[in-house]
XYZ file of N, CA and C in Angstrom:
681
model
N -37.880 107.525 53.698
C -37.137 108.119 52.595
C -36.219 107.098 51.946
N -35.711 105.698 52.947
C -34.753 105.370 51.987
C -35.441 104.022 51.195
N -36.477 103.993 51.429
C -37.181 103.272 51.010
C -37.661 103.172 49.700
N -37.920 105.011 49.543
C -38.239 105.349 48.134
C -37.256 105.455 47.592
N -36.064 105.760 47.960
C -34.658 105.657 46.726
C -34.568 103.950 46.206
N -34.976 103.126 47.233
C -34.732 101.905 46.605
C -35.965 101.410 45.970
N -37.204 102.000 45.861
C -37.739 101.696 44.640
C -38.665 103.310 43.979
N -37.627 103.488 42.742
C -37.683 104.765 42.017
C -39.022 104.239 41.224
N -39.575 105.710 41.066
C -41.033 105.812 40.268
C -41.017 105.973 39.161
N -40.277 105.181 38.029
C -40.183 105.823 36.340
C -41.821 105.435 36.237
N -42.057 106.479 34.732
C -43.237 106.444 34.432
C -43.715 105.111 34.002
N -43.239 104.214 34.008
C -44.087 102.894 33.468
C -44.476 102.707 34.893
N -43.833 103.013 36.060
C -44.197 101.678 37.301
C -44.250 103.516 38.362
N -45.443 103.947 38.378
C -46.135 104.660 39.698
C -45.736 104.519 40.913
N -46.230 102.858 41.050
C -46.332 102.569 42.241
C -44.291 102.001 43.066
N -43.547 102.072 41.782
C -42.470 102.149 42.682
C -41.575 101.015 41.768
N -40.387 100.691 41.198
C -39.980 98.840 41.462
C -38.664 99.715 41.378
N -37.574 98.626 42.207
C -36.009 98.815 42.176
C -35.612 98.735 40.778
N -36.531 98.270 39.803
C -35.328 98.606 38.612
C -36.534 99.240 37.536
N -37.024 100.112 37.782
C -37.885 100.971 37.293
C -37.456 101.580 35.697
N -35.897 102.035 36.053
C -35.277 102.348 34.909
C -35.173 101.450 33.849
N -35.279 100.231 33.738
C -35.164 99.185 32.984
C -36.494 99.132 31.660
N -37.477 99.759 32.508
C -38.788 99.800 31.833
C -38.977 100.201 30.146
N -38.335 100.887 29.762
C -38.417 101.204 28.621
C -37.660 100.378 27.693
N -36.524 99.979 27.978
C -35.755 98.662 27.716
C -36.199 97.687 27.255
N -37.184 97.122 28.284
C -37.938 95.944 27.847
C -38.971 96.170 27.509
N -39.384 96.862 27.084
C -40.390 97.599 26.055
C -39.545 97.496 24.511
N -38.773 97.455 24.737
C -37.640 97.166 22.855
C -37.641 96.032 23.118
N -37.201 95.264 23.746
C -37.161 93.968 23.931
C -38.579 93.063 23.375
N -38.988 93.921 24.259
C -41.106 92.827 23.467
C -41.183 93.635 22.494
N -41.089 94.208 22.090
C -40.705 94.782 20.098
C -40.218 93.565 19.595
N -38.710 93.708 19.958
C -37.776 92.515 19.625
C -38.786 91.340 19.283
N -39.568 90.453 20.473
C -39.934 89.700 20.581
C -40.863 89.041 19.591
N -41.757 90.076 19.349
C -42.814 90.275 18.269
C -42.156 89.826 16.634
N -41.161 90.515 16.773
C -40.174 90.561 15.444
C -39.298 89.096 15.219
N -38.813 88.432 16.098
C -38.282 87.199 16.158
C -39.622 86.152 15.617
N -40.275 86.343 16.785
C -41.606 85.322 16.017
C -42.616 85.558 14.973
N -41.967 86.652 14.799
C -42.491 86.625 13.129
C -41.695 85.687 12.083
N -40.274 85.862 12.361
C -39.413 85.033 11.503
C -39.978 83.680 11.327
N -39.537 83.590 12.760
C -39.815 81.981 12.944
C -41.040 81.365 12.824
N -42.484 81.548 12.992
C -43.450 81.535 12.918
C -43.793 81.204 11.116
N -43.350 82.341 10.554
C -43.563 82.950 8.850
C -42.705 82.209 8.378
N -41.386 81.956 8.566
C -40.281 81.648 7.592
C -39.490 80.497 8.299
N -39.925 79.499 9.020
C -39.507 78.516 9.578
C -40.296 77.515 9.851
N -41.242 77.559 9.374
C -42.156 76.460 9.254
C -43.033 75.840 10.920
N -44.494 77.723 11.068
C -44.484 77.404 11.905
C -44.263 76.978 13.077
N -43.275 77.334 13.805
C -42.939 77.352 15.152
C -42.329 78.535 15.888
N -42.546 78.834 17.397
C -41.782 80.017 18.163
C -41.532 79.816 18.706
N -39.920 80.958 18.948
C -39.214 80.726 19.417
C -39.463 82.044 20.599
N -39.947 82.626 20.667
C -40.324 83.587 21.966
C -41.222 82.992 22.383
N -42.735 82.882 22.016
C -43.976 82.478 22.717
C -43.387 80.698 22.953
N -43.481 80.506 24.070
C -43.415 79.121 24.549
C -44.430 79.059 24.868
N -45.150 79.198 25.320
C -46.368 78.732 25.513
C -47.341 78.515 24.098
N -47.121 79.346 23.122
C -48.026 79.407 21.852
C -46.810 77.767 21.385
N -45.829 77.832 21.626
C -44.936 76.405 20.681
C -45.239 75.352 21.156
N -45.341 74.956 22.985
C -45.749 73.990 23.353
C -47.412 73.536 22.923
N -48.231 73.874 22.962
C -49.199 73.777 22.108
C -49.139 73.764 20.365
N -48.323 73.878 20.037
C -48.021 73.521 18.568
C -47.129 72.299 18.435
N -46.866 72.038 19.544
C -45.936 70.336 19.541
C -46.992 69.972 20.003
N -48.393 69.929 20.620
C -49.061 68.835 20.801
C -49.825 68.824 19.834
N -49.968 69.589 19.151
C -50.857 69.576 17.388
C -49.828 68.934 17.089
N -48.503 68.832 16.783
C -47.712 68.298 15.645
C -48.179 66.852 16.186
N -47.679 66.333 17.316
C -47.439 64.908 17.558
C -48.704 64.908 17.900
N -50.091 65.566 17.438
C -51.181 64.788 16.830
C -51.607 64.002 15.731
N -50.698 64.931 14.865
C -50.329 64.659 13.539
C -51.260 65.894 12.438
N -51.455 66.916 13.375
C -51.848 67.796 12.545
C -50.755 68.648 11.013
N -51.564 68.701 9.897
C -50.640 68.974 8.899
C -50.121 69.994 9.020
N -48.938 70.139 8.185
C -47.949 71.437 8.693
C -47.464 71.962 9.657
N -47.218 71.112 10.402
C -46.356 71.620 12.152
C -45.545 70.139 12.157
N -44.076 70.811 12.931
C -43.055 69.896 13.074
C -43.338 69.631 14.407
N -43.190 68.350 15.166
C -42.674 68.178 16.522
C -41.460 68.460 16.910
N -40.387 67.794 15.607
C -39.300 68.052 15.290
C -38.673 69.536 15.933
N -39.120 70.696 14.855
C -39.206 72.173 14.949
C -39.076 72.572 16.413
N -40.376 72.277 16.823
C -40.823 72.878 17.894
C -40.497 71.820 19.111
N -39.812 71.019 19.306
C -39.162 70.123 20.475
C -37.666 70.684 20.182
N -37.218 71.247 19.253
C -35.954 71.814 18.866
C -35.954 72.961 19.418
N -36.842 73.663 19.500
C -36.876 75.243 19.852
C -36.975 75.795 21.266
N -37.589 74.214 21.711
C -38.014 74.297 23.407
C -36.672 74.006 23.590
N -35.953 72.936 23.424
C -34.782 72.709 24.146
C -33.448 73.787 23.951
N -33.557 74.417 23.162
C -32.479 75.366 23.147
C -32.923 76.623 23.863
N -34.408 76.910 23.696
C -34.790 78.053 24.749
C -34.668 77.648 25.689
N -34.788 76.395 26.409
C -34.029 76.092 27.710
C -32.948 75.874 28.503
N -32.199 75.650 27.084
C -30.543 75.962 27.338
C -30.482 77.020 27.594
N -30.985 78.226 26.657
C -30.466 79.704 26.686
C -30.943 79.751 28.336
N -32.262 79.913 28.587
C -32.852 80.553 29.771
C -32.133 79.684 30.953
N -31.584 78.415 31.043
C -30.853 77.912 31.894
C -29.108 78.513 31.932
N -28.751 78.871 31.405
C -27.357 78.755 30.748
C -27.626 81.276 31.520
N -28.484 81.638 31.107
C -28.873 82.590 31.630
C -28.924 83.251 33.187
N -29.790 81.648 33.937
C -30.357 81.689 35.212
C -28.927 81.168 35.918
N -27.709 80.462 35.135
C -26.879 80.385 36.031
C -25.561 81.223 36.107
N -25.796 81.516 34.991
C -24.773 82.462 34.902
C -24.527 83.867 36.075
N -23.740 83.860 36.991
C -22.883 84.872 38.170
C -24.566 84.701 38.532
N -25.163 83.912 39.370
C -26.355 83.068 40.042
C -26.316 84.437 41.166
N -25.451 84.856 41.741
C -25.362 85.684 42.988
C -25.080 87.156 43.158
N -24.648 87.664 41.197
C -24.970 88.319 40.825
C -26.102 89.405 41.319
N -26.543 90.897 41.378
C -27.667 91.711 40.892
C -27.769 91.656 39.681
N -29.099 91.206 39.558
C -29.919 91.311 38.272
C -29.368 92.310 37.334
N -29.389 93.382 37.513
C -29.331 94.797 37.143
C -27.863 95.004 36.349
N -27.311 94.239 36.964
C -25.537 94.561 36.697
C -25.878 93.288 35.018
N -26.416 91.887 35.017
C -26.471 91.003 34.407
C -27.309 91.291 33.300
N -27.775 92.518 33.060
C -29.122 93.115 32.263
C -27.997 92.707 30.869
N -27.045 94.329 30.997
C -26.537 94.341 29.431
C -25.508 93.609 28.872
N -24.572 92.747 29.727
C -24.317 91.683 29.544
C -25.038 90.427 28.544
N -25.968 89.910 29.453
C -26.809 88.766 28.452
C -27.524 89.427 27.242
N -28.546 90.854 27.077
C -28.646 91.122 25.901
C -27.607 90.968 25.142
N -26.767 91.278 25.518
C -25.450 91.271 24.070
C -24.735 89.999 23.994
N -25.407 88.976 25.043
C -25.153 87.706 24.348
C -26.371 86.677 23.736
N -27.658 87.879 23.798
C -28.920 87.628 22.749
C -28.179 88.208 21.420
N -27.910 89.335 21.278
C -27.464 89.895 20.225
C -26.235 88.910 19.353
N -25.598 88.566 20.203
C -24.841 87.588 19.726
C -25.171 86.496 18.817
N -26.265 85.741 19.457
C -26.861 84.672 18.491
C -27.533 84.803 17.799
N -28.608 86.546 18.019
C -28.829 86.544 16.814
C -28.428 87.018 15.404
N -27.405 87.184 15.637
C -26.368 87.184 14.604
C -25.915 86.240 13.923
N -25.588 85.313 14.835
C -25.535 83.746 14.036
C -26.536 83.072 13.615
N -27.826 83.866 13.841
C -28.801 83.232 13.250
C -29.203 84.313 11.929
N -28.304 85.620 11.768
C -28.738 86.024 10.562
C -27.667 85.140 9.593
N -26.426 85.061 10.179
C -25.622 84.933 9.343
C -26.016 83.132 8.637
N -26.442 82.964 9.471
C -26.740 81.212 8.874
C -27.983 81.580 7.743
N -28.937 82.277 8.235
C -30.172 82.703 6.995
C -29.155 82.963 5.739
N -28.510 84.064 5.905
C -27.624 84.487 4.400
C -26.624 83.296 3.869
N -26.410 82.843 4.654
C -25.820 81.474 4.054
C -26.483 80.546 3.602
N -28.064 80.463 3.749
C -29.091 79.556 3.579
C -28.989 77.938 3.841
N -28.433 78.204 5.274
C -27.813 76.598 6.400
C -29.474 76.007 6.188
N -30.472 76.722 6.460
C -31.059 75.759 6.428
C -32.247 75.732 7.467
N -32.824 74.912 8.171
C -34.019 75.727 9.117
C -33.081 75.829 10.526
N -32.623 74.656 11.121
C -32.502 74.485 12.459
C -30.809 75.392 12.944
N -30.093 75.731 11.892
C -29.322 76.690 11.990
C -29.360 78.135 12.500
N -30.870 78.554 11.822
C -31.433 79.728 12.487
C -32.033 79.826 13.570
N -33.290 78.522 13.646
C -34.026 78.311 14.922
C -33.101 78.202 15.983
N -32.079 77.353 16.050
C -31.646 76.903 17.389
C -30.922 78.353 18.097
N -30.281 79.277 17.479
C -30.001 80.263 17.897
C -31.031 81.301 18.235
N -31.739 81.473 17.673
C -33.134 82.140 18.098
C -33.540 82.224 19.209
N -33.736 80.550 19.453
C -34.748 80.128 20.756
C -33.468 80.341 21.676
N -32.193 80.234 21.616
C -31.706 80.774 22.765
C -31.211 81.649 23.416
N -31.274 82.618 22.574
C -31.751 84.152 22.313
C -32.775 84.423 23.450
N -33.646 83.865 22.907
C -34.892 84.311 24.064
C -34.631 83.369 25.271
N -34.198 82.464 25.071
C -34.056 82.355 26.753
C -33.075 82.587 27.606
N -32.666 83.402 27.011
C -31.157 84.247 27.598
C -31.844 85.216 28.060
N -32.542 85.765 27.087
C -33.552 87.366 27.294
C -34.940 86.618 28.620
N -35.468 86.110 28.723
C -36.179 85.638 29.535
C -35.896 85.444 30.454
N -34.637 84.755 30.572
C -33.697 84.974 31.572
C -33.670 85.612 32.835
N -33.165 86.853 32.280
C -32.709 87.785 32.897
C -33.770 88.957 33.138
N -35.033 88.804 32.133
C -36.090 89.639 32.673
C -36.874 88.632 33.623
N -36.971 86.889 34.190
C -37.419 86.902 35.160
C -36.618 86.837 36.556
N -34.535 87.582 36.635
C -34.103 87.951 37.455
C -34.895 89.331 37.905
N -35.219 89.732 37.053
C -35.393 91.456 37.006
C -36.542 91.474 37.875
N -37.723 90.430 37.609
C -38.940 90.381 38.382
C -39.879 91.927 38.198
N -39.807 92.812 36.499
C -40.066 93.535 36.698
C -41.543 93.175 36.266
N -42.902 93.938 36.840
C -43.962 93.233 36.930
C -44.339 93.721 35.270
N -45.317 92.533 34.905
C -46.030 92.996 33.417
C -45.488 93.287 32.386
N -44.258 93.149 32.524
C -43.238 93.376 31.532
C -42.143 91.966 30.862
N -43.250 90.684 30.803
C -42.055 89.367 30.599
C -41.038 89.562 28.910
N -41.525 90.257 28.160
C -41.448 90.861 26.792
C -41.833 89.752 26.407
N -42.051 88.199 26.579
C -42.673 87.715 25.516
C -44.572 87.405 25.561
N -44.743 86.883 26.870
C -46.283 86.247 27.036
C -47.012 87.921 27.625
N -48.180 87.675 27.311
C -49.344 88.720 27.769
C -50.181 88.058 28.340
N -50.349 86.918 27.975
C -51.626 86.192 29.118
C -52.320 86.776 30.383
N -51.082 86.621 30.777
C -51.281 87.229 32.539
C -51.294 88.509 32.161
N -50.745 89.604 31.249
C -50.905 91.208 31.859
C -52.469 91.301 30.821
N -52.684 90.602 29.974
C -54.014 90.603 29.240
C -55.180 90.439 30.652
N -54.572 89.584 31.738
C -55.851 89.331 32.130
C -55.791 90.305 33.634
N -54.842 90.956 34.353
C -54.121 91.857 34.745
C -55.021 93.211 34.338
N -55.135 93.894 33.218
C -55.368 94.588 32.711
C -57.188 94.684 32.658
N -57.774 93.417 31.887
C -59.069 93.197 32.084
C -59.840 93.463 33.735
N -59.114 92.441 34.559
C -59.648 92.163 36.376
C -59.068 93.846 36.504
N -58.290 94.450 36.454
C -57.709 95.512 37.331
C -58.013 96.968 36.607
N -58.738 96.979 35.897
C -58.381 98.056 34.590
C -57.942 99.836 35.382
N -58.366 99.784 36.541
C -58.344 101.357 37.342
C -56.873 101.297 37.690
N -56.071 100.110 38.280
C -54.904 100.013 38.664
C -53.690 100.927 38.277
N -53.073 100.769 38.696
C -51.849 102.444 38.148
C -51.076 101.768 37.336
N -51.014 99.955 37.094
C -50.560 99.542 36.179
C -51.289 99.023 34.551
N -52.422 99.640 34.786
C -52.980 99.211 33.439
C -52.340 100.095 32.441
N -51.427 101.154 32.448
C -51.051 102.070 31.220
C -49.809 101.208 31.000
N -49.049 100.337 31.621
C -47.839 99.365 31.246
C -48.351 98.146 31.129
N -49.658 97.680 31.335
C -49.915 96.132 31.022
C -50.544 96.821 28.890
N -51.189 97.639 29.167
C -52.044 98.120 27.905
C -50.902 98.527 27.042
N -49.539 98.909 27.394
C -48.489 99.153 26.645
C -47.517 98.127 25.989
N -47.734 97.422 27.202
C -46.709 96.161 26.804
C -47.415 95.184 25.763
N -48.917 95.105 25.907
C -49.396 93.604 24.907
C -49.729 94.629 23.362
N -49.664 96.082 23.404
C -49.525 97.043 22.016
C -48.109 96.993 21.003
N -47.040 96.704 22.205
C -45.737 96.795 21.863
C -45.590 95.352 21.036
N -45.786 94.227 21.845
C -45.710 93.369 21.543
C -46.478 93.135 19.830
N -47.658 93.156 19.462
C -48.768 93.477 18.596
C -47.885 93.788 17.436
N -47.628 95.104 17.724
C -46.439 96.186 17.179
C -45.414 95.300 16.313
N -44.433 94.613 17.492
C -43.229 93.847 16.753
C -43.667 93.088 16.174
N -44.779 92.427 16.140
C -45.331 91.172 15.194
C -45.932 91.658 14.161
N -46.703 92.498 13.967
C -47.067 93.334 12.669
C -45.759 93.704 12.167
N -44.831 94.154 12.305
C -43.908 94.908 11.566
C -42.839 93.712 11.016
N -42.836 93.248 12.232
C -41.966 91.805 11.726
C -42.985 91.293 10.492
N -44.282 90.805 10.530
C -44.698 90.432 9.292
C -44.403 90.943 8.143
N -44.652 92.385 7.833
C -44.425 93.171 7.092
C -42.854 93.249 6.350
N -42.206 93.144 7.141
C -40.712 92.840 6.751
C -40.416 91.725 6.022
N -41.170 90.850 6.799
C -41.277 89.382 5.996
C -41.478 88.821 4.741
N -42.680 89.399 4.603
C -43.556 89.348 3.685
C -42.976 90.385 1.991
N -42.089 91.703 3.057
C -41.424 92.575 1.882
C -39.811 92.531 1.749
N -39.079 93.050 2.281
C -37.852 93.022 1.995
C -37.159 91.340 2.166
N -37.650 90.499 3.595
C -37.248 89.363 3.637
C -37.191 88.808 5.130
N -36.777 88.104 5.485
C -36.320 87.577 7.046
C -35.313 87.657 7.293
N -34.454 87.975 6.302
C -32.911 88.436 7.228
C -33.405 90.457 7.399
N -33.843 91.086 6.800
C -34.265 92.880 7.227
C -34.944 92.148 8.666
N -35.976 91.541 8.708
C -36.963 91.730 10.268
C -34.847 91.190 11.282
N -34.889 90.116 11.211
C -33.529 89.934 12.286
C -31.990 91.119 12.576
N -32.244 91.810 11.252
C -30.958 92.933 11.125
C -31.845 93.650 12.002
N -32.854 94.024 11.787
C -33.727 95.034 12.761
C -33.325 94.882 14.322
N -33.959 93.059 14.715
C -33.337 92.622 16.028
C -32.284 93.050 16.545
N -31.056 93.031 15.612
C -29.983 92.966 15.969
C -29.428 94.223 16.460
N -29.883 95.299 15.465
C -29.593 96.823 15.376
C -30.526 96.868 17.489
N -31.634 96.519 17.402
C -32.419 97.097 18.810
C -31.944 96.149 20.051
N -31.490 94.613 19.750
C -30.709 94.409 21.047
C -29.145 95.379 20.992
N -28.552 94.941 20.191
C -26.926 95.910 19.911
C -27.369 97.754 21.058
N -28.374 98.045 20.510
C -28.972 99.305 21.136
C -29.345 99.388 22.733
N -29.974 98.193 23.389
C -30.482 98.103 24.536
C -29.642 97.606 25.587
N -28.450 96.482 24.908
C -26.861 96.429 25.671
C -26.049 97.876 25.586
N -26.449 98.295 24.989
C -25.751 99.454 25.185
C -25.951 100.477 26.018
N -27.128 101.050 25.889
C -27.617 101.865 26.334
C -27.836 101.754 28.634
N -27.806 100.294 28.462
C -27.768 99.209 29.705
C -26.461 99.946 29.974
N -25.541 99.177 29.212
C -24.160 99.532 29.893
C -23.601 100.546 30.344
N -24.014 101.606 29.492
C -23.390 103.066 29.677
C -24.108 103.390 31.221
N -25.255 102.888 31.411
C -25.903 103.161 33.029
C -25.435 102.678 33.437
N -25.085 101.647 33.764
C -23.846 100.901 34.461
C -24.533 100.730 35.980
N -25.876 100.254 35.413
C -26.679 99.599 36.949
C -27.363 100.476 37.702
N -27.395 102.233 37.418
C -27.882 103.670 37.900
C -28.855 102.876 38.493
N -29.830 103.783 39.230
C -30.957 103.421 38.856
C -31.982 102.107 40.015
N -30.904 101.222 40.688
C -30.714 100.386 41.245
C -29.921 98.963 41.177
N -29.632 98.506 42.304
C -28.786 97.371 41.961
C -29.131 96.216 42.296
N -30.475 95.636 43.093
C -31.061 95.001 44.218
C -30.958 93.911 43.734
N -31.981 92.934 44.461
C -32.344 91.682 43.086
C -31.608 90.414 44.188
């Protein structure tokens, strides 16, 4: 019995995880995610700042010398997502995860604020990017304290292939949810892009992290505290 109190069954995770409650959370979050690299991707000249893995492969096209990709950009975007996600991973190190959730969103929310406010000021590219990328690795962060499975909010690779090898598994309705969600924020982020502008897709960001620190906090860790 006390086994199952310490890992609760929300409907994304069947089979059980200590921070189960979190699940829907980071489900806005890979929304979020989708929606950031639309910006940056569309309106920054080619490069992302969530998918690291899609950017590091776009710095080895650049410093091929393929046209239209910065090395510049995208060696800019890695190193501040590694600040964020370092600057993340050390922050109260001994900390529960769980307690550190709505905290660091709202110090994603934070920058990306300074990265709308630099767009409306029109600073320029690396004004917006550099806050971006550490945005997400603040948010990356703290979802790989969380260790919640299939849920990184930015890469699908692994729950794409998760999903394919396992498809009967009790987690294919959260691997099949999460790479839809994701899909989701990047279509809509385009769309925003493309219509009202790139500061509407980041006000969006801002409004759904502002929402997910919150909503974090008021639980105030329910749910579990482990980690």
């Amino acid at each position: 019995m006390s086994a199952q109190r310490r890992r609760p069954r929300g409907w994304l995770f069947p089979e059980g995880h200590v921070h189960a409650h979190l699940g829907p959370l980071l489900l806005v979050l890979t929304f979020a995610s989708g929606l950031v690299d639309a910006v940056s991707f569309l309106g920054l000249g080619r490069v992302f700042v969530a998918n690291m893995t899609g950017n590091v492969v776009l710095l080895g096209f650049a410093l091929s010398g393929a046209a239209g990709l910065s090395a510049a950009a995208s060696a800019t975007a890695l190193a501040a997502f590694l600040g964020g996600a370092a600057a993340g991973g050390w922050w109260r190190r001994d900390g529960p995860p769980v307690r550190l959730f709505a905290p660091l969103v709202a110090g994603q929310a934070a920058l990306v604020a300074v990265a709308l406010a630099a767009l409306g000021w029109d600073l320029g590219r690396y004004p917006v990017l550099v806050p971006l990328a550490a945005g997400m690795g603040l948010q990356n962060a703290v979802v790989h304290r969380l260790g919640l499975p299939d849920l990184t909010t930015t890469v699908v690779t692994r729950t794409l292939t998760g999903l394919a090898a396992d498809p009967w598994r009790p987690a294919a309705p959260r691997r099949a949810l999460s790479v839809a969600v994701l899909a989701c924020g990047a279509l809509v982020g385009g769309l925003l892009h493309s219509g009202p502008g790139p500061g509407w897709v980041l006000a969006l960001v801002l409004v759904l992290l502002t929402a997910v620190a919150t909503v974090a906090g008021r639980a105030g860790g329910a749910g579990g505290s482990g980690g």
